[in-house]
Amino acid sequence: MPDLHVSWSEYHQKIEQLAARVYQSHWEFNQIICLARGGLRVGDILSRIFDQPLAILATSSYGGSAGKTRGAITFARDLTMTTANLGSHILLVDDLVDSGVSLKRTLTWLDRHYGFYIDEIRTAVLWYKACSVITPDYYVDYLADNPWIHQPFEAYENMNPEDLLKMHSTTLG
């Protein structure tokens, strides 16, 4: 199975396609929660398109060399949000669902910590891999062969401020 390489243009197009799928369902939600880091850009753009408040749940499950080693999921202590209370109909977004374990555990975490606010949660991702133990409610691409996805922002994982200064020193003066 070859890796899947995604450009910025393709990435933004996938987010727009995801928005269209959610809209087409006619489901009314009043809160978006994105999983950071992968779901940050997706959540931000969907929040703008649907004009709904965005809450962020910081999670981590990948590490190791090139961030390709899946480990146990770690959750932040709380959601970050600007509203007094969490909405009752939640669109939970991430960039992809790989094994599905992280998404499944996130649903459990939300129920334990904020369940008294929540009437319904639906999930939305750009890429849904066949190996997932959970099927998202909304997705753009189903990936039967489970490729590694190279997203456009991964280039920043190998950069540091010193390298950027060298690259841009002529324009920064």
N, CA, C and O of each residue as an XYZ file, in Angstrom:
692
protein
N       0.843     -1.184      0.000
C       0.000      0.000      0.000
C       0.888      1.248      0.000
O       1.695      1.432      0.912
N       0.751      2.074     -0.981
C       1.546      3.314     -1.018
C       0.992      4.347     -0.036
O      -0.198      4.365      0.278
N       1.892      5.200      0.433
C       1.474      6.295      1.306
C       0.611      7.275      0.521
O       0.710      7.363     -0.702
N      -0.227      8.001      1.229
C      -1.070      9.029      0.622
C      -0.487     10.392      0.968
O      -0.369     10.737      2.144
N      -0.121     11.169     -0.049
C       0.445     12.505      0.148
C      -0.624     13.539     -0.202
O      -1.211     13.489     -1.283
N      -0.872     14.469      0.709
C      -1.949     15.448      0.558
C      -1.354     16.855      0.544
O      -0.582     17.217      1.432
N      -1.716     17.646     -0.465
C      -1.267     19.043     -0.556
C      -2.195     19.929      0.273
O      -3.261     19.493      0.708
N      -1.777     21.178      0.485
C      -2.636     22.134      1.202
C      -3.959     22.303      0.468
O      -5.017     22.332      1.096
N      -3.908     22.413     -0.835
C      -5.128     22.603     -1.623
C      -6.070     21.408     -1.458
O      -7.269     21.585     -1.242
N      -5.533     20.210     -1.560
C      -6.348     19.003     -1.383
C      -6.902     18.923      0.038
O      -8.051     18.534      0.245
N      -6.085     19.292      0.998
C      -6.485     19.252      2.402
C      -7.687     20.169      2.648
O      -8.672     19.759      3.263
N      -7.600     21.398      2.168
C      -8.714     22.334      2.350
C      -9.950     21.885      1.580
O     -11.074     22.073      2.045
N      -9.751     21.297      0.416
C     -10.884     20.779     -0.355
C     -11.591     19.663      0.418
O     -12.820     19.589      0.410
N     -10.828     18.798      1.083
C     -11.423     17.719      1.886
C     -12.264     18.295      3.032
O     -13.341     17.780      3.333
N     -11.776     19.351      3.661
C     -12.545     19.980      4.746
C     -13.850     20.552      4.200
O     -14.899     20.415      4.829
N     -13.791     21.188      3.040
C     -15.008     21.728      2.426
C     -15.977     20.608      2.057
O     -17.188     20.762      2.218
N     -15.460     19.491      1.567
C     -16.313     18.349      1.236
C     -16.960     17.777      2.497
O     -18.122     17.373      2.477
N     -16.206     17.747      3.583
C     -16.763     17.275      4.850
C     -17.887     18.198      5.312
O     -18.934     17.729      5.759
N     -17.676     19.497      5.205
C     -18.720     20.466      5.569
C     -19.978     20.228      4.737
O     -21.091     20.273      5.262
N     -19.805     19.979      3.458
C     -20.952     19.738      2.578
C     -21.705     18.475      2.992
O     -22.935     18.452      2.968
N     -20.981     17.434      3.369
C     -21.640     16.190      3.811
C     -22.446     16.408      5.092
O     -23.576     15.935      5.214
N     -21.859     17.121      6.033
C     -22.572     17.402      7.284
C     -23.817     18.231      6.987
O     -24.898     17.931      7.494
N     -23.674     19.259      6.180
C     -24.796     20.132      5.828
C     -25.897     19.345      5.118
O     -27.083     19.538      5.385
N     -25.496     18.472      4.227
C     -26.440     17.670      3.450
C     -27.291     16.763      4.344
O     -28.397     16.379      3.963
N     -26.784     16.423      5.522
C     -27.521     15.543      6.436
C     -28.665     16.267      7.151
O     -29.556     15.626      7.708
N     -28.639     17.593      7.132
C     -29.644     18.434      7.800
C     -29.639     18.272      9.323
O     -30.607     18.634      9.992
N     -28.553     17.731      9.863
C     -28.455     17.593     11.313
C     -28.076     18.939     11.907
O     -27.147     19.595     11.437
N     -28.795     19.344     12.935
C     -28.518     20.622     13.585
C     -27.711     20.387     14.851
O     -28.142     19.676     15.758
N     -26.542     20.993     14.896
C     -25.673     20.888     16.060
C     -25.372     22.293     16.553
O     -25.490     23.264     15.807
N     -24.979     22.390     17.826
C     -24.720     23.713     18.398
C     -23.339     23.825     19.038
O     -23.073     24.746     19.810
N     -22.470     22.881     18.708
C     -21.110     22.903     19.250
C     -20.226     22.019     18.384
O     -20.644     20.948     17.944
N     -19.016     22.469     18.148
C     -17.998     21.641     17.507
C     -16.893     21.422     18.529
O     -16.442     22.360     19.185
N     -16.466     20.180     18.653
C     -15.282     19.858     19.452
C     -14.267     19.257     18.494
O     -14.570     18.315     17.762
N     -13.067     19.805     18.506
C     -12.011     19.222     17.680
C     -10.964     18.590     18.578
O     -10.714     19.046     19.695
N     -10.361     17.536     18.067
C      -9.277     16.878     18.777
C      -7.961     17.463     18.296
O      -7.647     17.432     17.107
N      -7.205     17.992     19.232
C      -5.916     18.585     18.889
C      -4.842     17.511     19.059
O      -4.818     16.794     20.059
N      -3.988     17.414     18.101
C      -3.645     18.457     17.163
C      -4.270     18.241     15.793
O      -4.605     19.213     15.116
N      -4.433     17.006     15.372
C      -4.860     16.741     14.002
C      -6.170     17.376     13.592
O      -6.338     17.743     12.429
N      -7.100     17.514     14.517
C      -8.405     18.061     14.178
C      -8.527     19.563     14.312
O      -9.593     20.118     14.047
N      -7.448     20.244     14.722
C      -7.521     21.699     14.941
C      -7.935     22.468     13.696
O      -8.856     23.282     13.744
N      -7.265     22.215     12.595
C      -7.574     22.954     11.367
C      -8.973     22.618     10.865
O      -9.711     23.495     10.414
N      -9.328     21.336     10.950
C     -10.659     20.895     10.534
C     -11.717     21.590     11.389
O     -12.682     22.140     10.858
N     -11.540     21.565     12.697
C     -12.501     22.191     13.609
C     -12.614     23.682     13.408
O     -13.717     24.228     13.415
N     -11.482     24.352     13.228
C     -11.481     25.798     13.016
C     -12.283     26.165     11.774
O     -13.132     27.056     11.819
N     -12.019     25.489     10.679
C     -12.707     25.826      9.429
C     -14.193     25.492      9.516
O     -15.025     26.286      9.079
N     -14.541     24.332     10.073
C     -15.961     23.984     10.204
C     -16.681     24.956     11.132
O     -17.836     25.303     10.887
N     -16.015     25.397     12.188
C     -16.602     26.375     13.103
C     -16.933     27.670     12.366
O     -17.972     28.281     12.612
N     -16.062     28.079     11.479
C     -16.297     29.296     10.688
C     -17.424     29.094      9.682
O     -18.285     29.961      9.534
N     -17.424     27.962      8.993
C     -18.445     27.686      7.973
C     -19.838     27.593      8.591
O     -20.792     28.167      8.067
N     -19.954     26.870      9.704
C     -21.262     26.652     10.328
C     -21.610     27.699     11.382
O     -22.713     27.684     11.928
N     -20.685     28.603     11.669
C     -20.881     29.648     12.675
C     -21.327     29.052     14.011
O     -22.314     29.480     14.609
N     -20.571     28.057     14.454
C     -20.837     27.391     15.728
C     -19.594     27.489     16.610
O     -18.475     27.529     16.097
N     -19.778     27.528     17.933
C     -18.619     27.632     18.822
C     -17.731     26.392     18.737
O     -18.196     25.272     18.526
N     -16.440     26.639     18.909
C     -15.439     25.584     18.843
C     -14.859     25.337     20.231
O     -14.444     26.269     20.920
N     -14.836     24.086     20.624
C     -14.130     23.672     21.837
C     -12.994     22.763     21.393
O     -13.091     22.072     20.380
N     -11.921     22.777     22.167
C     -10.737     22.003     21.802
C     -10.413     21.026     22.923
O     -10.366     21.394     24.097
N     -10.192     19.776     22.538
C      -9.734     18.763     23.478
C      -8.352     18.316     23.021
O      -8.210     17.672     21.981
N      -7.346     18.659     23.798
C      -5.981     18.253     23.464
C      -5.805     16.780     23.794
O      -6.105     16.329     24.900
N      -5.311     16.043     22.807
C      -5.052     14.619     22.970
C      -3.703     14.293     22.348
O      -3.168     15.065     21.552
N      -3.173     13.161     22.714
C      -1.930     12.700     22.110
C      -1.933     11.186     22.100
O      -2.196     10.545     23.118
N      -1.635     10.615     20.930
C      -1.546      9.158     20.858
C      -0.423      8.687     19.945
O      -0.144      7.490     19.881
N       0.224      9.606     19.238
C       1.325      9.232     18.353
C       2.618      9.846     18.847
O       2.624     10.943     19.407
N       3.704      9.141     18.638
C       5.022      9.640     19.022
C       6.083      8.859     18.282
O       5.827      8.326     17.203
N       7.260      8.788     18.846
C       8.341      8.031     18.238
C       8.910      8.695     17.008
O       8.654      9.871     16.748
N       9.674      7.947     16.260
C      10.320      8.451     15.050
C       9.281      8.871     14.026
O       8.440      8.069     13.622
N       9.339     10.114     13.613
C       8.427     10.692     12.614
C       6.977     10.670     13.075
O       6.077     10.820     12.249
N       6.723     10.488     14.366
C       5.359     10.517     14.883
C       4.487      9.392     14.381
O       3.268      9.546     14.313
N       5.079      8.253     14.024
C       4.316      7.151     13.443
C       4.024      6.017     14.419
O       3.407      5.023     14.035
N       4.452      6.146     15.664
C       4.231      5.090     16.640
C       2.987      5.405     17.459
O       2.924      6.420     18.153
N       1.995      4.516     17.368
C       0.747      4.727     18.093
C       0.903      4.204     19.511
O       1.330      3.069     19.724
N       0.555      5.039     20.474
C       0.630      4.642     21.877
C      -0.713      4.836     22.549
O      -1.734      5.009     21.883
N      -0.709      4.806     23.857
C      -1.935      5.040     24.624
C      -2.349      6.501     24.469
O      -1.500      7.390     24.399
N      -3.631      6.738     24.418
C      -4.115      8.115     24.266
C      -4.050      8.838     25.608
O      -4.388      8.285     26.654
N      -3.611     10.075     25.546
C      -3.556     10.948     26.711
C      -4.502     12.111     26.457
O      -4.490     12.701     25.376
N      -5.327     12.444     27.452
C      -6.282     13.546     27.333
C      -5.872     14.719     28.207
O      -5.271     14.538     29.266
N      -6.199     15.915     27.757
C      -6.075     17.095     28.611
C      -7.052     16.938     29.775
O      -7.956     16.104     29.731
N      -6.862     17.730     30.791
C      -7.755     17.648     31.946
C      -9.147     18.173     31.612
O     -10.143     17.635     32.098
N      -9.228     19.218     30.789
C     -10.505     19.854     30.466
C     -10.563     20.234     28.994
O      -9.549     20.266     28.298
N     -11.763     20.516     28.548
C     -11.965     21.135     27.239
C     -11.587     22.606     27.330
O     -11.742     23.223     28.384
N     -11.100     23.162     26.253
C     -10.892     24.602     26.163
C     -12.027     25.159     25.319
O     -12.219     24.747     24.175
N     -12.781     26.101     25.887
C     -13.910     26.679     25.151
C     -14.191     28.081     25.657
O     -13.815     28.444     26.772
N     -14.854     28.859     24.825
C     -15.153     30.248     25.184
C     -16.601     30.444     25.610
O     -16.987     31.547     25.998
N     -17.396     29.402     25.543
C     -18.784     29.496     25.980
C     -18.885     29.041     27.435
O     -18.042     28.287     27.920
N     -19.917     29.504     28.117
C     -20.092     29.145     29.530
C     -20.354     27.651     29.696
O     -19.861     27.027     30.636
N     -21.127     27.090     28.787
C     -21.465     25.670     28.843
C     -21.254     25.034     27.479
O     -21.250     25.708     26.449
N     -21.082     23.746     27.500
C     -20.942     22.982     26.277
C     -22.303     22.833     25.616
O     -23.317     22.701     26.302
N     -22.331     22.855     24.295
C     -23.582     22.645     23.570
C     -24.106     21.230     23.775
O     -23.376     20.343     24.218
N     -25.371     21.033     23.449
C     -26.005     19.734     23.675
C     -25.908     18.794     22.475
O     -26.029     17.578     22.624
N     -25.690     19.352     21.295
C     -25.566     18.550     20.073
C     -24.188     18.832     19.478
O     -23.942     19.892     18.904
N     -23.302     17.853     19.632
C     -21.876     18.043     19.368
C     -21.452     17.381     18.076
O     -21.783     16.225     17.812
N     -20.713     18.129     17.274
C     -20.014     17.552     16.132
C     -18.555     17.407     16.564
O     -17.844     18.401     16.709
N     -18.118     16.175     16.768
C     -16.752     15.871     17.197
C     -15.912     15.615     15.955
O     -16.201     14.695     15.190
N     -14.871     16.422     15.746
C     -14.095     16.324     14.510
C     -12.621     16.020     14.766
O     -12.033     16.428     15.767
N     -12.061     15.291     13.821
C     -10.633     15.006     13.798
C     -10.229     14.895     12.332
O     -11.082     14.892     11.444
N      -8.936     14.803     12.086
C      -8.507     14.683     10.702
C      -8.772     13.285     10.160
O      -9.172     13.138      9.005
N      -8.554     12.259     10.976
C      -8.737     10.895     10.486
C      -9.090      9.964     11.627
O      -8.868     10.266     12.800
N      -9.644      8.826     11.252
C      -9.843      7.749     12.208
C      -9.022      6.581     11.678
O      -9.275      6.053     10.595
N      -8.024      6.194     12.481
C      -7.086      5.147     12.096
C      -7.565      3.840     12.732
O      -8.385      3.136     12.142
N      -7.081      3.514     13.894
C      -7.555      2.302     14.581
C      -8.974      2.504     15.116
O      -9.731      1.546     15.277
N      -9.319      3.760     15.388
C     -10.621      4.078     15.964
C     -10.622      4.074     17.481
O     -11.585      4.519     18.106
N      -9.558      3.578     18.072
C      -9.482      3.490     19.534
C      -9.513      4.880     20.162
O     -10.214      5.093     21.151
N      -8.766      5.820     19.603
C      -8.738      7.184     20.159
C     -10.113      7.831     20.098
O     -10.552      8.447     21.069
N     -10.794      7.699     18.971
C     -12.120      8.298     18.833
C     -13.105      7.653     19.804
O     -13.914      8.341     20.425
N     -13.033      6.350     19.928
C     -13.920      5.632     20.844
C     -13.673      6.068     22.292
O     -14.619      6.299     23.046
N     -12.410      6.178     22.668
C     -12.083      6.601     24.037
C     -12.451      8.063     24.274
O     -12.798      8.447     25.392
N     -12.377      8.869     23.231
C     -12.782     10.270     23.357
C     -14.273     10.369     23.656
O     -14.683     11.175     24.491
N     -15.078      9.568     22.992
C     -16.519      9.566     23.259
C     -16.794      9.186     24.716
O     -17.660      9.777     25.361
N     -16.068      8.216     25.223
C     -16.205      7.815     26.629
C     -15.769      8.947     27.550
O     -16.443      9.237     28.538
N     -14.636      9.594     27.231
C     -14.124     10.705     28.042
C     -15.142     11.844     28.094
O     -15.400     12.401     29.161
N     -15.715     12.185     26.947
C     -16.707     13.269     26.903
C     -17.939     12.918     27.728
O     -18.483     13.771     28.430
N     -18.376     11.676     27.646
C     -19.542     11.260     28.424
C     -19.255     11.354     29.924
O     -20.108     11.804     30.689
N     -18.079     10.939     30.343
C     -17.722     10.980     31.768
C     -17.566     12.402     32.299
O     -17.958     12.691     33.429
N     -16.996     13.284     31.488
C     -16.688     14.632     31.963
C     -17.772     15.674     31.660
O     -17.922     16.645     32.401
N     -18.519     15.475     30.585
C     -19.492     16.488     30.160
C     -20.842     15.887     29.772
O     -21.676     16.569     29.175
N     -21.058     14.639     30.101
C     -22.267     13.939     29.681
C     -23.564     14.615     30.074
O     -24.566     14.483     29.372
N     -23.564     15.337     31.187
C     -24.792     16.003     31.640
C     -25.201     17.138     30.711
O     -26.355     17.565     30.746
N     -24.288     17.640     29.879
C     -24.622     18.687     28.900
C     -25.057     18.103     27.554
O     -25.771     18.756     26.793
N     -24.632     16.891     27.268
C     -24.703     16.347     25.910
C     -25.939     15.485     25.691
O     -26.214     14.557     26.452
N     -26.682     15.816     24.626
C     -27.796     14.980     24.184
C     -27.375     14.049     23.047
O     -27.843     12.914     22.956
N     -26.483     14.544     22.182
C     -26.066     13.735     21.031
C     -24.683     14.180     20.561
O     -24.354     15.366     20.566
N     -23.891     13.200     20.159
C     -22.590     13.464     19.542
C     -22.539     12.719     18.219
O     -22.884     11.541     18.137
N     -22.106     13.424     17.194
C     -21.801     12.783     15.918
C     -20.346     13.079     15.581
O     -19.799     14.112     15.967
N     -19.738     12.157     14.859
C     -18.314     12.261     14.552
C     -18.091     12.558     13.074
O     -18.848     12.110     12.214
N     -17.032     13.326     12.796
C     -16.710     13.696     11.419
C     -15.193     13.715     11.236
O     -14.469     14.300     12.042
N     -14.725     13.077     10.179
C     -13.296     13.031      9.858
C     -13.111     13.162      8.347
O     -14.041     12.947      7.569
N     -11.908     13.515      7.960
C     -11.588     13.572      6.532
C     -11.354     12.171      5.977
O     -11.854     11.825      4.907
N     -10.587     11.370      6.718
C     -10.219     10.032      6.259
C     -10.639      8.981      7.267
O     -10.371      9.098      8.463
N     -11.304      7.951      6.763
C     -11.779      6.823      7.560
C     -11.068      5.571      7.048
O     -11.311      5.125      5.927
N     -10.201      5.018      7.867
C      -9.442      3.834      7.466
C     -10.215      2.560      7.800
O     -10.904      2.483      8.817
N     -10.089      1.569      6.932
C     -10.818      0.310      7.071
C     -10.508     -0.421      8.374
O     -11.340     -1.180      8.871
N      -9.326     -0.201      8.926
C      -8.932     -0.911     10.150
C      -9.594     -0.347     11.407
O      -9.381     -0.874     12.499
N     -10.387      0.706     11.275
C     -11.001      1.356     12.430
C     -12.069      0.479     13.076
O     -12.830     -0.207     12.394
N     -12.106      0.518     14.406
C     -13.128     -0.212     15.159
C     -14.416      0.599     15.298
O     -15.398      0.115     15.862
N     -14.414      1.816     14.791
C     -15.584      2.687     14.870
C     -15.805      3.335     13.500
O     -14.851      3.689     12.807
N     -17.058      3.481     13.130
C     -17.395      4.138     11.868
C     -17.854      5.556     12.166
O     -18.835      5.749     12.884
N     -17.155      6.558     11.623
C     -17.586      7.940     11.869
C     -18.918      8.221     11.171
O     -19.244      7.603     10.158
N     -19.669      9.152     11.721
C     -20.950      9.522     11.113
C     -20.751     10.206      9.766
O     -21.537     10.011      8.839
N     -19.702     11.000      9.666
C     -19.402     11.725      8.429
C     -17.921     11.551      8.106
O     -17.065     11.643      8.986
N     -17.636     11.303      6.847
C     -16.247     11.226      6.393
C     -16.208     11.539      4.904
O     -17.222     11.452      4.212
N     -15.037     11.901      4.425
C     -14.873     12.217      3.008
C     -14.363     11.003      2.246
O     -14.961     10.600      1.249
N     -13.264     10.419      2.707
C     -12.657      9.292      1.995
C     -12.571      8.061      2.881
O     -12.106      8.122      4.019
N     -13.032      6.939      2.334
C     -12.845      5.633      2.968
C     -11.590      5.016      2.363
O     -11.486      4.887      1.144
N     -10.646      4.636      3.205
C      -9.367      4.107      2.735
C      -9.278      2.623      3.073
O      -8.953      2.248      4.200
N      -9.570      1.789      2.085
C      -9.623      0.344      2.287
C      -8.262     -0.268      2.585
O      -8.179     -1.291      3.264
N      -7.186      0.352      2.080
C      -5.857     -0.235      2.260
C      -5.043      0.412      3.380
O      -3.851      0.133      3.509
N      -5.658      1.261      4.183
C      -5.034      1.835      5.385
C      -3.667      2.489      5.155
O      -2.725      2.180      5.884
N      -3.528      3.373      4.179
C      -2.214      3.980      3.924
C      -1.819      4.958      5.028
O      -2.668      5.468      5.759
N      -0.509      5.209      5.133
C      -0.045      6.288      5.996
C      -0.343      7.579      5.254
O      -0.029      7.691      4.069
N      -0.943      8.554      5.923
C      -1.326      9.820      5.289
C      -0.308     10.887      5.660
O      -0.079     11.159      6.838
N       0.300     11.487      4.640
C       1.241     12.591      4.842
C       0.475     13.891      4.616
O       0.145     14.233      3.481
N       0.195     14.608      5.691
C      -0.571     15.840      5.598
C       0.371     17.025      5.412
O       1.537     16.955      5.802
N      -0.117     18.107      4.823
C       0.775     19.209      4.445
C       1.494     19.879      5.609
O       2.591     20.409      5.432
N       0.903     19.863      6.778
C       1.526     20.533      7.922
C       2.654     19.713      8.546
O       3.361     20.215      9.420
N       2.835     18.478      8.123
C       3.902     17.642      8.676
C       5.287     18.219      8.422
O       6.225     17.918      9.160
N       5.427     19.045      7.390
C       6.724     19.670      7.099
C       7.220     20.469      8.302
O       8.428     20.575      8.516
N       6.314     21.027      9.079
C       6.688     21.842     10.237
C       7.251     21.007     11.387
O       7.907     21.551     12.276
N       7.009     19.715     11.383
C       7.528     18.859     12.445
C       9.046     18.716     12.370
O       9.689     18.347     13.353
N       9.612     19.008     11.212
C      11.064     18.916     11.039
C      11.725     20.282     10.961
O      12.898     20.376     10.601
N      11.002     21.337     11.289
C      11.547     22.692     11.263
C      11.769     23.185     12.682
O      11.161     22.699     13.636
N      12.654     24.160     12.793
C      12.821     24.837     14.070
C      13.004     26.325     13.780
O      13.288     26.698     12.642
N      12.847     27.166     14.777
C      12.928     28.615     14.549
C      14.250     29.063     13.927
O      14.273     29.984     13.110
N      15.344     28.416     14.310
C      16.648     28.811     13.762
C      16.704     28.570     12.251
O      17.197     29.413     11.502
N      16.198     27.417     11.809
C      16.172     27.126     10.373
C      15.290     28.121      9.627
O      15.639     28.563      8.532
N      14.160     28.473     10.209
C      13.260     29.435      9.571
C      13.904     30.810      9.465
O      13.737     31.502      8.461
N      14.631     31.201     10.489
C      15.325     32.483     10.449
C      16.342     32.503      9.310
O      16.450     33.495      8.589
N      17.080     31.417      9.150
C      18.044     31.331      8.049
C      17.343     31.411      6.696
O      17.820     32.090      5.787
N      16.218     30.721      6.561
C      15.472     30.710      5.300
C      14.922     32.088      4.958
O      14.865     32.460      3.786
N      14.518     32.845      5.967
C      13.831     34.115      5.733
C      14.652     35.336      6.139
O      14.109     36.436      6.229
N      15.931     35.165      6.380
C      16.754     36.284      6.869
C      16.805     37.451      5.890
O      16.896     38.602      6.315
N      16.750     37.181      4.599
C      16.803     38.288      3.632
C      15.511     39.093      3.625
O      15.537     40.293      3.350
N      14.388     38.459      3.920
C      13.112     39.185      3.923
C      12.809     39.819      5.272
O      11.979     40.724      5.363
N      13.480     39.349      6.321
C      13.236     39.903      7.658
C      14.157     41.072      7.984
O      13.901     41.824      8.925
N      15.210     41.224      7.224
C      16.117     42.361      7.416
C      17.128     42.202      8.475
O      17.930     43.108      8.704
